[in-house]
mmCIF file of C-alpha atoms in Angstrom:
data_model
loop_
_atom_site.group_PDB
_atom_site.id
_atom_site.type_symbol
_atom_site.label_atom_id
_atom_site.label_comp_id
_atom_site.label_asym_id
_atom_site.label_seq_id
_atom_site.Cartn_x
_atom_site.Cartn_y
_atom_site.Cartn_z
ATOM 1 C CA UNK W 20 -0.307 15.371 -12.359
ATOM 2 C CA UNK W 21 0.865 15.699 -15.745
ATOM 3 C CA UNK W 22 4.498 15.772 -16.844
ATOM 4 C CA UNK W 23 5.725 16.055 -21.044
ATOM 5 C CA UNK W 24 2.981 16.126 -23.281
ATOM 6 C CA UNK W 25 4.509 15.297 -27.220
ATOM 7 C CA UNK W 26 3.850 12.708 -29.691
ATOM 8 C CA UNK W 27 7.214 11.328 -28.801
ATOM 9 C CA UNK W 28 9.124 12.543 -25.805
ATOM 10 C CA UNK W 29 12.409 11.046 -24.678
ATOM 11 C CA UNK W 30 12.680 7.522 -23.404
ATOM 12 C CA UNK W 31 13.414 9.179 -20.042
ATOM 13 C CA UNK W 32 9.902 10.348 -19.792
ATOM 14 C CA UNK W 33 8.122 8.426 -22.357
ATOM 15 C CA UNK W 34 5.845 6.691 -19.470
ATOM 16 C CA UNK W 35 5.220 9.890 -17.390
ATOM 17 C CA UNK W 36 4.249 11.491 -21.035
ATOM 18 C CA UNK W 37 0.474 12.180 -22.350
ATOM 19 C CA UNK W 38 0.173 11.992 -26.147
ATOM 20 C CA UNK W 39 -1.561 15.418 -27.375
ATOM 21 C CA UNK W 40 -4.714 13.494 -28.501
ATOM 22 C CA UNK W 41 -4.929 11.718 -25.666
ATOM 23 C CA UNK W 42 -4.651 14.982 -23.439
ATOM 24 C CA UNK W 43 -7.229 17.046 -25.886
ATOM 25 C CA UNK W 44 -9.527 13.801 -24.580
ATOM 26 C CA UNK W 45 -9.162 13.854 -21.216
ATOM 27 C CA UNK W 46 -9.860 17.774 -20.832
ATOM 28 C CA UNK W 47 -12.857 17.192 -23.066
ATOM 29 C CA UNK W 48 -13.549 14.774 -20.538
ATOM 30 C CA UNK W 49 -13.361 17.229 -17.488
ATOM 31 C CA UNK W 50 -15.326 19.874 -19.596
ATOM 32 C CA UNK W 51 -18.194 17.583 -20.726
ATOM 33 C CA UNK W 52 -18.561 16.751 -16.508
ATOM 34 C CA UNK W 53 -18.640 20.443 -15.812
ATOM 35 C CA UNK W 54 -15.459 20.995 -13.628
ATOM 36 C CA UNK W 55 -14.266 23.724 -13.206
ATOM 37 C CA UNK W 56 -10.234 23.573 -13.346
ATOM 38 C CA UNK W 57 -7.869 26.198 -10.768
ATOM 39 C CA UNK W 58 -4.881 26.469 -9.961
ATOM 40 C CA UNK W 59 -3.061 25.263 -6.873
ATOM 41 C CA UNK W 60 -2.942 29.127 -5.221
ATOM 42 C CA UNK W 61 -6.329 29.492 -5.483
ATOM 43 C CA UNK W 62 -7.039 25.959 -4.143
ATOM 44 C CA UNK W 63 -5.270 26.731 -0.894
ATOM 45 C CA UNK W 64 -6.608 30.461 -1.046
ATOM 46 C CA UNK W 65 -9.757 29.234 -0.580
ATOM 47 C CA UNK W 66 -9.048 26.716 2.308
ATOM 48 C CA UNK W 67 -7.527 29.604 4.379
ATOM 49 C CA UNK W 68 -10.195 31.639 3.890
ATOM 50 C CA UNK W 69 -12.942 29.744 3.895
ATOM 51 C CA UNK W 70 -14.439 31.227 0.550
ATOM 52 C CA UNK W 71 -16.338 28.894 -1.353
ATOM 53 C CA UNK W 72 -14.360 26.590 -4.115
ATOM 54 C CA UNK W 73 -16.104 26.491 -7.856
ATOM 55 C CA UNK W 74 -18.088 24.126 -9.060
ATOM 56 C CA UNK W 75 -16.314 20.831 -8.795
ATOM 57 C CA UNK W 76 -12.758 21.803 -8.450
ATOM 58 C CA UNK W 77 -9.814 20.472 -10.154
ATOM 59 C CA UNK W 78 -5.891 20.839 -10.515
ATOM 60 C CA UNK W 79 -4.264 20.156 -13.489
ATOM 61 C CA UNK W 80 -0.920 20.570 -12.969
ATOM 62 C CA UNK W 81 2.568 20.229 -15.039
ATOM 63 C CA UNK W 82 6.176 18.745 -13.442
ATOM 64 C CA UNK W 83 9.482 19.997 -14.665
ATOM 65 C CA UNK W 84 8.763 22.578 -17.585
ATOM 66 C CA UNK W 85 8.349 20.072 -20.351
ATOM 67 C CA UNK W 86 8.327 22.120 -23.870
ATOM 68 C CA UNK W 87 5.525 20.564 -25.350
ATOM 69 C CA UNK W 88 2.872 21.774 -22.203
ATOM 70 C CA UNK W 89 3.367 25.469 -24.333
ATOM 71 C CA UNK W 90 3.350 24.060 -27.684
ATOM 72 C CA UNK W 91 0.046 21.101 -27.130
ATOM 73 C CA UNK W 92 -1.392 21.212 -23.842
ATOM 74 C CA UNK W 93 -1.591 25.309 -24.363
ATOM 75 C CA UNK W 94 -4.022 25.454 -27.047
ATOM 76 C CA UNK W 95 -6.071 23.021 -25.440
ATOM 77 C CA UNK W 96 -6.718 24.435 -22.170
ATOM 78 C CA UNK W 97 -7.189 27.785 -23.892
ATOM 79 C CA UNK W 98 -9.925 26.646 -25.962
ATOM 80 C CA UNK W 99 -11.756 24.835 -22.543
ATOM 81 C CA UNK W 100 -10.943 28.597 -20.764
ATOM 82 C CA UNK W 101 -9.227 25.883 -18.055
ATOM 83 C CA UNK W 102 -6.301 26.918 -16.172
ATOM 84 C CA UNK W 103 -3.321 24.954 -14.719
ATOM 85 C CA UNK W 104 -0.046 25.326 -12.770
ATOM 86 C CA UNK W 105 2.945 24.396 -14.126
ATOM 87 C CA UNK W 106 5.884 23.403 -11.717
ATOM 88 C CA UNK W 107 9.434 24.404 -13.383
ATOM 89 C CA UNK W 108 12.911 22.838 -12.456
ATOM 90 C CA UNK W 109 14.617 26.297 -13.098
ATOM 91 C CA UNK W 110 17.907 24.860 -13.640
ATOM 92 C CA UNK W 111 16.727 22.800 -16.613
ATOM 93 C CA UNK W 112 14.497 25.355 -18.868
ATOM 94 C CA UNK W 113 16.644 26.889 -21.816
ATOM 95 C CA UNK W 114 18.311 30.572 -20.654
ATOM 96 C CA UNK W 115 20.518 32.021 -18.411
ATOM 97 C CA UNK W 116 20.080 28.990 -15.455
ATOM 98 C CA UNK W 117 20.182 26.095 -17.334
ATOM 99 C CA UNK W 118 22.308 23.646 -15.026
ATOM 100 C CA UNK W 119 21.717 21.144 -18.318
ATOM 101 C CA UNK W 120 20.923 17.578 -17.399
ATOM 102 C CA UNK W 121 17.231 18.323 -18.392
ATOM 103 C CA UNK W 122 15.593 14.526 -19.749
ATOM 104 C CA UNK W 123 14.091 16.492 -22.956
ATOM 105 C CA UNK W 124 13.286 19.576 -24.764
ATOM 106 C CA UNK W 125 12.108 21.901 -21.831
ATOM 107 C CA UNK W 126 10.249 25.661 -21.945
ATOM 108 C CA UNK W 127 12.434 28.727 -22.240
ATOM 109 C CA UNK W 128 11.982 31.596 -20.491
ATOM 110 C CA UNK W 129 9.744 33.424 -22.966
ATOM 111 C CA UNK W 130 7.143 30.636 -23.290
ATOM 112 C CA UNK W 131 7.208 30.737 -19.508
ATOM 113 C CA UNK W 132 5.891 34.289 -19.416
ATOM 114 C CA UNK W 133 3.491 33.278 -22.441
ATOM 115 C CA UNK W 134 1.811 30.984 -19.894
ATOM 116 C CA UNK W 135 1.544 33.054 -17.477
ATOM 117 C CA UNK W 136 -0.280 35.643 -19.433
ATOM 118 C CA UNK W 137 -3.169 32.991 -20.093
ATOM 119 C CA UNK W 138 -3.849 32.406 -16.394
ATOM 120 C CA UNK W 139 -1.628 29.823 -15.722
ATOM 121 C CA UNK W 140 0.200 29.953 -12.234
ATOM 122 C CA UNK W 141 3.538 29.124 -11.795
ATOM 123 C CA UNK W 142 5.205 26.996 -9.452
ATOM 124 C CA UNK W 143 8.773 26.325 -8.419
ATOM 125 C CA UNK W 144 9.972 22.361 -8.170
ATOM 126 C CA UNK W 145 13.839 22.679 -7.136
ATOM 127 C CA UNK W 146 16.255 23.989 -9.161
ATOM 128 C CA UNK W 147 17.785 20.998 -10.062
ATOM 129 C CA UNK W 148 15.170 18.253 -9.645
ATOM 130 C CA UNK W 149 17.337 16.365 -6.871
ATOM 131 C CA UNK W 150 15.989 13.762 -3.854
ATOM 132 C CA UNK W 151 15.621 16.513 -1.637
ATOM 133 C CA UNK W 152 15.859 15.100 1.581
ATOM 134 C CA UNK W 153 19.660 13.837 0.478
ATOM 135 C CA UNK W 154 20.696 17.370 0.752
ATOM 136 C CA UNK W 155 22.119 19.371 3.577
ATOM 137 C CA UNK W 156 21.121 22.291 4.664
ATOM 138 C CA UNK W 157 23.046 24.925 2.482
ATOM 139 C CA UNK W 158 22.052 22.986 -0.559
ATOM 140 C CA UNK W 159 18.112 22.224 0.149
ATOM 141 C CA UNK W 160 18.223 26.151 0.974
ATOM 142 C CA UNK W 161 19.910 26.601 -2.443
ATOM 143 C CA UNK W 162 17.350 24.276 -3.901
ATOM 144 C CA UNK W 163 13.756 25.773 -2.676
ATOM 145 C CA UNK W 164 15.094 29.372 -2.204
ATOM 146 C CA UNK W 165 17.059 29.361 -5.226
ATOM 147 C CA UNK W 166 14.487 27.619 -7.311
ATOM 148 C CA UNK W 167 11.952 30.827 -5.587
ATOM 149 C CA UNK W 168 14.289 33.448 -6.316
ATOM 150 C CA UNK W 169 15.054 32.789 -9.788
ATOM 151 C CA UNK W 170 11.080 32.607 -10.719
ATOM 152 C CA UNK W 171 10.674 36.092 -9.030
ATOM 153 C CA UNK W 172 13.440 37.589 -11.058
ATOM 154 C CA UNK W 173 12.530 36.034 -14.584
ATOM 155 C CA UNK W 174 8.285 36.629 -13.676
ATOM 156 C CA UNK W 175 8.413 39.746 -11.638
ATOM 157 C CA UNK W 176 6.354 38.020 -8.697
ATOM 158 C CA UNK W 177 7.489 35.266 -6.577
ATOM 159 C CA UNK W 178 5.995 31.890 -6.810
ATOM 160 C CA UNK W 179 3.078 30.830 -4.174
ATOM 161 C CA UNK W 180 3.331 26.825 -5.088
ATOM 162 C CA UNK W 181 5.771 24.060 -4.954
ATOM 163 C CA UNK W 182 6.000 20.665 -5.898
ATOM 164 C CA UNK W 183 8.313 18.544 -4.352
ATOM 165 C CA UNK W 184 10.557 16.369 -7.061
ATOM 166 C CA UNK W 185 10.072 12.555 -7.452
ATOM 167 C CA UNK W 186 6.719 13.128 -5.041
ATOM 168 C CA UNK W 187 8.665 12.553 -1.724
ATOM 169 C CA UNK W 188 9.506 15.072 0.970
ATOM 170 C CA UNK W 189 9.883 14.990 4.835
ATOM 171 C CA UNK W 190 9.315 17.357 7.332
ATOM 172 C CA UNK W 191 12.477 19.081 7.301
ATOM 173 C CA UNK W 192 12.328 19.651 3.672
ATOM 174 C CA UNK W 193 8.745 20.797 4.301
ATOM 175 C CA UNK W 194 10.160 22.938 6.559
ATOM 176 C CA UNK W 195 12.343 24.527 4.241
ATOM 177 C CA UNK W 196 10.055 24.980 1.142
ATOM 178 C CA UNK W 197 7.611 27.074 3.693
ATOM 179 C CA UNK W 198 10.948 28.909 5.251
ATOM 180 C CA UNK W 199 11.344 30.379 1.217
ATOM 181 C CA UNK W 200 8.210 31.852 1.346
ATOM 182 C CA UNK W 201 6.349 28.949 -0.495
ATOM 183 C CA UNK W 202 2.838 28.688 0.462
ATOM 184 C CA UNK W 203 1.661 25.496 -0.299
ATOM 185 C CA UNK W 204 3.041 22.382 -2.280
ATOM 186 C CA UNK W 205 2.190 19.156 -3.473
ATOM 187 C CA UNK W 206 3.452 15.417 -3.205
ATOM 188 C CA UNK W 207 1.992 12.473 -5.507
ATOM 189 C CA UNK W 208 0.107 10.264 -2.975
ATOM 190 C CA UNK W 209 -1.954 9.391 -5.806
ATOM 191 C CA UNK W 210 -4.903 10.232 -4.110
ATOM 192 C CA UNK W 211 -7.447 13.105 -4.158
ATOM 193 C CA UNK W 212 -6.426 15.970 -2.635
ATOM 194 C CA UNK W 213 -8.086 16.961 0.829
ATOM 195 C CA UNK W 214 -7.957 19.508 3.100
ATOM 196 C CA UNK W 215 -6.944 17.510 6.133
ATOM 197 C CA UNK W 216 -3.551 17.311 4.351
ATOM 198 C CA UNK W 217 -2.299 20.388 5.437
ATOM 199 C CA UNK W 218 -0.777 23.042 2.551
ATOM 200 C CA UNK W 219 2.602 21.128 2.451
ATOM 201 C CA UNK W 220 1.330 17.901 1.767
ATOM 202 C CA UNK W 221 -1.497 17.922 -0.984
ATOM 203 C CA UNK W 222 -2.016 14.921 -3.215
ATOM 204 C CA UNK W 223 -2.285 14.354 -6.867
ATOM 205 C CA UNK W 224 -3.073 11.273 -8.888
ATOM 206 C CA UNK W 225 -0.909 10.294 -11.634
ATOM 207 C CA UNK W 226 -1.767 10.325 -15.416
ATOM 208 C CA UNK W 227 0.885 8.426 -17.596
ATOM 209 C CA UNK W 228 0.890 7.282 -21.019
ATOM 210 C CA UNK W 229 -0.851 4.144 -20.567
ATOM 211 C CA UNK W 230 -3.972 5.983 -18.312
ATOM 212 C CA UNK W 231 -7.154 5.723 -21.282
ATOM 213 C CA UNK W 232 -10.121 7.504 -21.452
ATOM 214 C CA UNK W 233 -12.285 5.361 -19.411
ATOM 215 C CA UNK W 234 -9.376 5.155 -16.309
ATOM 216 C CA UNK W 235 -8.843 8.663 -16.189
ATOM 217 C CA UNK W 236 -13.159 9.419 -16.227
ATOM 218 C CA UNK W 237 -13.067 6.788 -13.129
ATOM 219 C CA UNK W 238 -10.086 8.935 -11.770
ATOM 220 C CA UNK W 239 -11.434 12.281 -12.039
ATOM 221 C CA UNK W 240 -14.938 11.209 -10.624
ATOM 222 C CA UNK W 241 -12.951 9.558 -7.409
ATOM 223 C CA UNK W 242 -13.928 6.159 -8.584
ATOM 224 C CA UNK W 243 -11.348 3.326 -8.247
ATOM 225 C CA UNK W 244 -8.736 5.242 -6.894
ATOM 226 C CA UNK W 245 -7.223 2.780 -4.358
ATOM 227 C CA UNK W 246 -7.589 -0.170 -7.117
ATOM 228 C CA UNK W 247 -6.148 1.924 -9.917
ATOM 229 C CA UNK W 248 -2.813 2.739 -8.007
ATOM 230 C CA UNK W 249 -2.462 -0.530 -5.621
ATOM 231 C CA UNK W 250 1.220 -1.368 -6.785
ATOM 232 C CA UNK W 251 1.917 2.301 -6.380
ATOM 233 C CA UNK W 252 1.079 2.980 -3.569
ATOM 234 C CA UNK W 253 3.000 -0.759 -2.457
ATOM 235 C CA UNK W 254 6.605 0.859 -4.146
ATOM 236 C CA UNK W 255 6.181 4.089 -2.083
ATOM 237 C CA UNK W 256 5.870 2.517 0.981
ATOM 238 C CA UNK W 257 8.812 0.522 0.129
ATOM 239 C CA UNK W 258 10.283 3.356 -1.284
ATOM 240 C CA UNK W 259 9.857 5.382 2.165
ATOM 241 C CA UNK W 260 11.046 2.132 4.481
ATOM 242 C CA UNK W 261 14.172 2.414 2.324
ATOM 243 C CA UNK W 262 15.144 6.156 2.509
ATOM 244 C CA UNK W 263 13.919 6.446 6.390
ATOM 245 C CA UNK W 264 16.576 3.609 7.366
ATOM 246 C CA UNK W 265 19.028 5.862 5.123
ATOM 247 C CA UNK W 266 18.245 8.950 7.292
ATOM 248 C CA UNK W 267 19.246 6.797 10.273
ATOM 249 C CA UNK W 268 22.229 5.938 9.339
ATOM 250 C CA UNK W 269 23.440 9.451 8.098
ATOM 251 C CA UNK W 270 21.281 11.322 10.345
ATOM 252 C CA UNK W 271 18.808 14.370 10.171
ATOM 253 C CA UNK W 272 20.909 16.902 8.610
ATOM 254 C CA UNK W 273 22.276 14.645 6.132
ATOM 255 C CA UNK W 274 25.411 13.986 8.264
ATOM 256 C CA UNK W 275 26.287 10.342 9.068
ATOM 257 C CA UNK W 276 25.754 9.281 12.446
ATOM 258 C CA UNK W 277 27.197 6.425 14.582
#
């Protein structure tokens, strides 16, 4: 899980950031070890219908529509033939739906469809990057659907693929991504992903601007994995004791409750 790639992104996203030379390394690294990169449809395509994956699989995916995936990552997973899926926050790429509030530069519409004509899939990832389980009803619809729609008008086809912002969802907002029409989507986890999962719940690892060459070979070989993201994995489950005892309080549809 990648998010800006740039030689200096914002201080918002600086640690979630890949330099370019450091992501022209790490896809070296994945072609040198012969995977074989796809994107997150055909990932679940192949899990429904049983049809064999390539030779050892991997997603490389993009959060929130950063404009430097066009301008450096681009090139680089052209020249490798890989392809990726990029998840967009529709409401912060530059046109006609930017909400503003974007943390940096972000793709415009027209680089959008650029990627898309090399192979890369698109994904939706909310329109407006919120917690999504803080939302009622109308606006978690507004935020999944409305994310969905706006990709189908600007692409032509709806998206397939989610990604849930921040990493976190529940199982009503799981139910709502699927009631848009999305067909699969991935959380963080920072794990591999597996099958057992289920489509709504597939996990990616992590690569920030501190992961080197020799942590993300470990990484991409399944090596270390638990090691690598111990105090992660510690903050989510804090993170998750924190927000369920919030859902008590206000209740499941966001309401509060006695």
């Amino acid at each position: 899980m990648y998010h800006a790639v740039g030689h200096r992104p914002a201080d918002r996203v600086y640690g979630l950031s890949v330099s370019p030379g450091a992501f022209r390394t790490q896809m070296e690294i994945l072609a040198r070890r012969g995977f074989t990169p796809l994107t997150t449809a055909a990932l679940a395509a192949s899990w429904r219908t049983g049809r064999p994956l390539p030779s050892r699989p991997v997603l490389i995916t993009f959060d929130d529509g950063y404009e430097g995936v066009h301008r450096y990552a681009l090139p680089v997973l052209a020249e490798h033939g890989f392809v990726a899926t990029v998840f967009v926050t529709t409401g912060w790429l530059r046109g006609g739906h930017d909400e503003g509030g974007a943390p940096d530069t972000m793709l415009d519409w027209g680089q959008v469809r650029e990627l898309v004509s090399t192979g890369v899939e698109i994904g939706g990832h909310s329109h407006t990057h919120p917690q999504l389980d803080r939302l009622d009803g109308v606006a978690l619809r507004a935020e999944t659907a409305g994310c969905r729609e706006i990709v189908a008008a600007e692409l032509g086809a709806p998206p397939a693929s989610f990604a849930y912002p921040y990493g976190y969802s529940t199982r009503r907002v799981r139910r709502s991504v699927r009631a848009a029409g999305f067909t699969q989507s991935l959380a963080v986890g920072n794990a591999l992903a597996r099958r057992r999962q289920g489509p709504y719940a597939l996990e990616r690892m992590t690569v920030r601007r501190r992961t080197g060459a020799a942590e993300f070979a470990r990484l991409v070989e399944g090596r270390a994995v638990a090691r690598t993201f111990a105090v992660d994995r510690l903050v989510t489950k804090g993170f998750a004791v924190v927000r369920g005892a919030r859902r008590v309080r206000r209740g499941p549809d966001g309401s509060r409750s006695c």
